[in-house]
Tab-separated table of C-alpha atoms and ligand atoms in Angstrom:
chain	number	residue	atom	x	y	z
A	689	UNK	CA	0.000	0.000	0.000
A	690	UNK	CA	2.967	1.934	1.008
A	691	UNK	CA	4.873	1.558	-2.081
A	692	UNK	CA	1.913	2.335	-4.122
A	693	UNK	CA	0.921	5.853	-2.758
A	694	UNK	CA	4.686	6.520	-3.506
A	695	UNK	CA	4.238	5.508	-7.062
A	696	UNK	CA	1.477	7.956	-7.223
A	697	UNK	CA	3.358	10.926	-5.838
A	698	UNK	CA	6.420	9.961	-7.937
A	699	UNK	CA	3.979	9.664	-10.800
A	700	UNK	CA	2.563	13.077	-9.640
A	701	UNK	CA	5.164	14.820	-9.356
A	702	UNK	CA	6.778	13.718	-12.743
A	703	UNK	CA	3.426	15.247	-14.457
A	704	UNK	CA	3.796	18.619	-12.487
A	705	UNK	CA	7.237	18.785	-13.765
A	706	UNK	CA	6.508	17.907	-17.587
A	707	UNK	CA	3.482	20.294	-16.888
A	708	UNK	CA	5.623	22.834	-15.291
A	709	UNK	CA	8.373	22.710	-18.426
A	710	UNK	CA	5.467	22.545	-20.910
A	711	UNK	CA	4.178	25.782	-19.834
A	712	UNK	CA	7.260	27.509	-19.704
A	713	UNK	CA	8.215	26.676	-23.306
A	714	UNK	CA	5.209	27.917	-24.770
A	715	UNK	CA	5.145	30.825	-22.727
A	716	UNK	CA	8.815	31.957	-22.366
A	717	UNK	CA	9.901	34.340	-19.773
A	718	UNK	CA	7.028	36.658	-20.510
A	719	UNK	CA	4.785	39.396	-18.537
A	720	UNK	CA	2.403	42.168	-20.115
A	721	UNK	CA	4.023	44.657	-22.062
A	722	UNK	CA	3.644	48.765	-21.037
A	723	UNK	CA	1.709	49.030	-25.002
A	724	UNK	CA	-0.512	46.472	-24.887
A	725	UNK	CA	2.387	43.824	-26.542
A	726	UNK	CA	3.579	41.163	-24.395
A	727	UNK	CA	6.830	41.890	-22.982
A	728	UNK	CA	9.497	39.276	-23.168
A	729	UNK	CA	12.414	39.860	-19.918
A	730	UNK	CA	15.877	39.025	-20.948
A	731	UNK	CA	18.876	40.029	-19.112
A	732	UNK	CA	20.522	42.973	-20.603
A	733	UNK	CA	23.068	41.168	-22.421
A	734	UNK	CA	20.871	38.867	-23.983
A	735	UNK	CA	18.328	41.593	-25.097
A	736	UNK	CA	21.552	43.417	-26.659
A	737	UNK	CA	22.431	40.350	-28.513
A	738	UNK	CA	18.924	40.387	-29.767
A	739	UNK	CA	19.288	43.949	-30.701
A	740	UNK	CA	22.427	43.743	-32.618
A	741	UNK	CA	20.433	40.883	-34.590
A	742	UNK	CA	18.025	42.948	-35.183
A	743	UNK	CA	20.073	45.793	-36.166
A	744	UNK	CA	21.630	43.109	-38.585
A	745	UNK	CA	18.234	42.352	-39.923
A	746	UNK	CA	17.492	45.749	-41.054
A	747	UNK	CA	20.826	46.485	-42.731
A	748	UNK	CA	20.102	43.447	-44.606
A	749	UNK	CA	16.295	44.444	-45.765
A	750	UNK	CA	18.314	47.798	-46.846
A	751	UNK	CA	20.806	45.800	-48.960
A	752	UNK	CA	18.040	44.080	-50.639
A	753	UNK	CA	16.513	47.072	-51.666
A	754	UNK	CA	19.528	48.121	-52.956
A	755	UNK	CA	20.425	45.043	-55.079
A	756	UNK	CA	17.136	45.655	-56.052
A	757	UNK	CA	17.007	49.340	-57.045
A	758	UNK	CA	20.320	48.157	-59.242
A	759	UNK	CA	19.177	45.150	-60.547
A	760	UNK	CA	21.942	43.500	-58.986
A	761	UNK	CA	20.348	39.480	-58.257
A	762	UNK	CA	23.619	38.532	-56.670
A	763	UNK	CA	23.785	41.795	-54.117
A	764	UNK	CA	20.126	40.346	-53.193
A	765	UNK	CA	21.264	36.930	-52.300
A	766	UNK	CA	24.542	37.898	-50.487
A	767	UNK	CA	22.028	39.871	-48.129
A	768	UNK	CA	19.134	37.643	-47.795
A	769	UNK	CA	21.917	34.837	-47.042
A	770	UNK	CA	22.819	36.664	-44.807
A	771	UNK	CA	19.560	36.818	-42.852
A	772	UNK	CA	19.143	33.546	-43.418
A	773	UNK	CA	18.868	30.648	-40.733
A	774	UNK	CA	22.594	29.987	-40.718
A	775	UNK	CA	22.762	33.118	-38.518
A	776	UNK	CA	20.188	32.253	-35.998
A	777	UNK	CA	21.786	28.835	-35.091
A	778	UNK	CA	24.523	30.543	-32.544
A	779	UNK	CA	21.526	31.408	-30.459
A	780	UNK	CA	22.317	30.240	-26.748
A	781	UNK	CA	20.306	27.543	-25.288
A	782	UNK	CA	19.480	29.755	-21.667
A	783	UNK	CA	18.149	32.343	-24.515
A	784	UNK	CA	16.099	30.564	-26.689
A	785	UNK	CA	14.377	28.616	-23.572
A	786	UNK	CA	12.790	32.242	-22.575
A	787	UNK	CA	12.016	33.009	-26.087
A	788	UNK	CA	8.152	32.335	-26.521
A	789	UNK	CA	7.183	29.490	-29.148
A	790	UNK	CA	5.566	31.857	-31.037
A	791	UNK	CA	8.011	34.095	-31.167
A	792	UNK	CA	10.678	31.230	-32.275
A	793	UNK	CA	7.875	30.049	-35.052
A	794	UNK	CA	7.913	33.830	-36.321
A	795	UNK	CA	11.505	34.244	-36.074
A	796	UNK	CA	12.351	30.998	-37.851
A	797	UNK	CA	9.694	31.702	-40.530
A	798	UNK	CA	11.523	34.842	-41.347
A	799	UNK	CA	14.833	33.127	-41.268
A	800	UNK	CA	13.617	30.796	-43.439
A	801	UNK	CA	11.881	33.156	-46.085
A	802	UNK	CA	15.262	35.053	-46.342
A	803	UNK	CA	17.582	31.389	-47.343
A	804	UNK	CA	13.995	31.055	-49.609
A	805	UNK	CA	14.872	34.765	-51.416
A	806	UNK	CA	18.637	33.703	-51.469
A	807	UNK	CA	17.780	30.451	-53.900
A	808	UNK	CA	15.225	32.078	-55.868
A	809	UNK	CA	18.457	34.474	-56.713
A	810	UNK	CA	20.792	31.912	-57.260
A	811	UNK	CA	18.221	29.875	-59.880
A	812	UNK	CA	17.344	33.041	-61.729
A	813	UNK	CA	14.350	34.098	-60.257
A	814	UNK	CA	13.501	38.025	-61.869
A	815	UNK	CA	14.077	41.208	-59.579
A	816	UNK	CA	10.575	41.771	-58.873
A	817	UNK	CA	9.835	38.025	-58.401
A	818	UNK	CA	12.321	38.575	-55.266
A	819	UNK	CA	11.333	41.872	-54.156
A	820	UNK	CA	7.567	40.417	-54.066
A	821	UNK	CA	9.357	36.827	-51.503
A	822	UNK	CA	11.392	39.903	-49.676
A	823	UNK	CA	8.100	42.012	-48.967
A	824	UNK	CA	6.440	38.520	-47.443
A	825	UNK	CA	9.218	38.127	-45.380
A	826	UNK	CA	8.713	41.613	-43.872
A	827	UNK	CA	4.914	40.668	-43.200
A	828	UNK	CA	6.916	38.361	-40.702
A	829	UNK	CA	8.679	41.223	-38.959
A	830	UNK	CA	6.055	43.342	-38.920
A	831	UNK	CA	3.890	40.785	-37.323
A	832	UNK	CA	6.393	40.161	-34.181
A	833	UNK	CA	7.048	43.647	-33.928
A	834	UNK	CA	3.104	44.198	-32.910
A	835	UNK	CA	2.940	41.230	-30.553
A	836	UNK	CA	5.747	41.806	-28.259
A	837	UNK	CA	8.476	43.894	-26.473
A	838	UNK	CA	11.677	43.162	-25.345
A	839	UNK	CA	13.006	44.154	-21.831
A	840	UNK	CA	16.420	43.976	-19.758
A	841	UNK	CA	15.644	42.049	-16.700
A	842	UNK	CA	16.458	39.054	-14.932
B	1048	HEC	C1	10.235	36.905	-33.974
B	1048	HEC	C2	10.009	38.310	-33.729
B	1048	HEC	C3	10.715	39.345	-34.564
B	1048	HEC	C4	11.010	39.284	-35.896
B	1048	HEC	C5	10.673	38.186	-36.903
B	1048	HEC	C6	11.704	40.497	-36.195
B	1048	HEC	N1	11.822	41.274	-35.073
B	1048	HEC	FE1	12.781	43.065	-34.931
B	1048	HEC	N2	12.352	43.173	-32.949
B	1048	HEC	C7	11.545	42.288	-32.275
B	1048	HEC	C8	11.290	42.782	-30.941
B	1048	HEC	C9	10.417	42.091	-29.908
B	1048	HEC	C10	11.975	43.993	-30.810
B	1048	HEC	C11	11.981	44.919	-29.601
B	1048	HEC	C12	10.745	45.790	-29.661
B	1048	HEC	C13	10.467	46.564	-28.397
B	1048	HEC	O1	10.974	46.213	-27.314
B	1048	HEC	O2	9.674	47.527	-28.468
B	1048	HEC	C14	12.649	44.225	-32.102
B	1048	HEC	C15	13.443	45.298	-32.399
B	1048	HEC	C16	13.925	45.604	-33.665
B	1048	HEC	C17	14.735	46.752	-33.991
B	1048	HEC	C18	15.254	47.783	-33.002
B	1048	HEC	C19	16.694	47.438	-32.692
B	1048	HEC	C20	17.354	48.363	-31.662
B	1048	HEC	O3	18.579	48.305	-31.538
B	1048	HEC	O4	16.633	49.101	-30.969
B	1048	HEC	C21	14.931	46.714	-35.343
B	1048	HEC	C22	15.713	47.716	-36.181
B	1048	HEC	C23	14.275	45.514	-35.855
B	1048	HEC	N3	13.685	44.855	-34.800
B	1048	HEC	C24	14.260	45.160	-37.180
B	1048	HEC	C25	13.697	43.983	-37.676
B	1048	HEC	C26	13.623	43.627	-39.084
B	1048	HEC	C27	14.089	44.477	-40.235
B	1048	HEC	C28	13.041	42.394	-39.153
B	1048	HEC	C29	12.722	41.522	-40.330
B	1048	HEC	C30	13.663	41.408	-41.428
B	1048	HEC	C31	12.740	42.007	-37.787
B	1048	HEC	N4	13.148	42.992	-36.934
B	1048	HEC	C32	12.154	40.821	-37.453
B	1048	HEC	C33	11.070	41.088	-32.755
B	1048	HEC	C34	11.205	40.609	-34.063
C-alpha cells in the first residue's frame, strides 16, 4: 500500500514537472508589455544580442533594396543569405528557452523566407519576383514587432 501511494506521488510529481516545463516553453519568460504587446524579460546582455540581430536584420532588408534598385540578383542573395537561418543557429540555449514558441515560429519563418529569397536568386528568379518573396518576409517582422516587447531584466 505503502509503495503504491509513492508511485502515485512519484507519478505526480513527474506530471507537475513535464506540466511545469510545458508551460514555460510555450510561454517563455514573458509578462504584459507597457503598449498592450507582451513583454518578453531578458537580461541585458541577452536583449543586446537580440538587438544587434536585429540591427543586422534591417541592414540586410536595406541591402536588398539596394540590389534591387540596381538590378543587382547577386547583391540580393549575399544579403538575404545573410539573414538567413545559418545566422540564428549561434543562439544560446538559456536564450532561446525564454524566447516564446511563437516568437521562435515567427523568427524561424523569417529566417527561413530570407535562405527562400537567397535560392530564388541563385536559380534566376527576376528582380521583382524577389522583391515580391522579400516584402512577405517583412509581413513576418512586422507581425512580431506588434505582438511583443523586449526588456532587460532578470
Ligand atoms: C520573432 C520576432 C521578430 C522578428 C521576426 C523580427 N523582429 Fe525586430 N524586434 C523584435 C522585438 C520584440 C523587438 C523589440 C521591440 C520593443 O521592445 O519595443 C525588435 C526590435 C527591432 C529593432 C530595433 C533594434 C534596436 O537596436 O533598438 C529593429 C531595427 C528591428 N527589430 C528590425 C527587424 C527587421 C528588419 C526584421 C525583419 C527582417 C525584424 N526585426 C524581425 C522582434 C522581431
Amino acid at each position: 500500500m505503502k509503495s503504491n501511494k509513492l508511485a502515485l506521488a512519484a507519478l505526480l510529481l513527474w506530471v507537475i514537472t513535464i506540466a511545469v516545463f510545458a508551460w514555460f516553453f510555450i510561454r517563455g519568460n514573458t509578462t504584459a508589455g507597457t503598449d498592450g504587446r507582451t513583454e518578453i524579460v531578458l537580461q541585458p546582455g541577452e536583449r543586446d544580442f537580440v538587438m544587434t540581430e536585429m540591427r543586422g536584420l534591417l541592414a540586410a532588408t536595406q541591402e536588398i533594396m539596394e540590389g534591387a534598385s540596381q538590378n543587382d540578383a547577386q547583391r540580393i542573395v549575399k544579403a538575404a543569405r545573410g539573414a538567413g537561418m545559418a545566422g540564428a543557429a549561434d543562439v544560446n540555449p538559456a536564450l532561446m528557452v525564454k524566447l516564446p514558441v511563437e516568437f521562435k515560429k515567427l523568427a524561424m519563418g523569417m529566417h527561413g523566407d530570407m535562405d527562400e529569397i537567397a535560392k530564388a536568386g541563385e536559380s534566376g528568379k527576376p528582380v521583382p519576383e524577389l522583391l515580391k518573396m522579400t516584402s512577405s518576409a517583412l509581413a513576418k517582422c512586422v507581425a512580431c514587432h506588434q505582438a511583443w516587447q523586449i526588456k532587460a531584466g532578470s
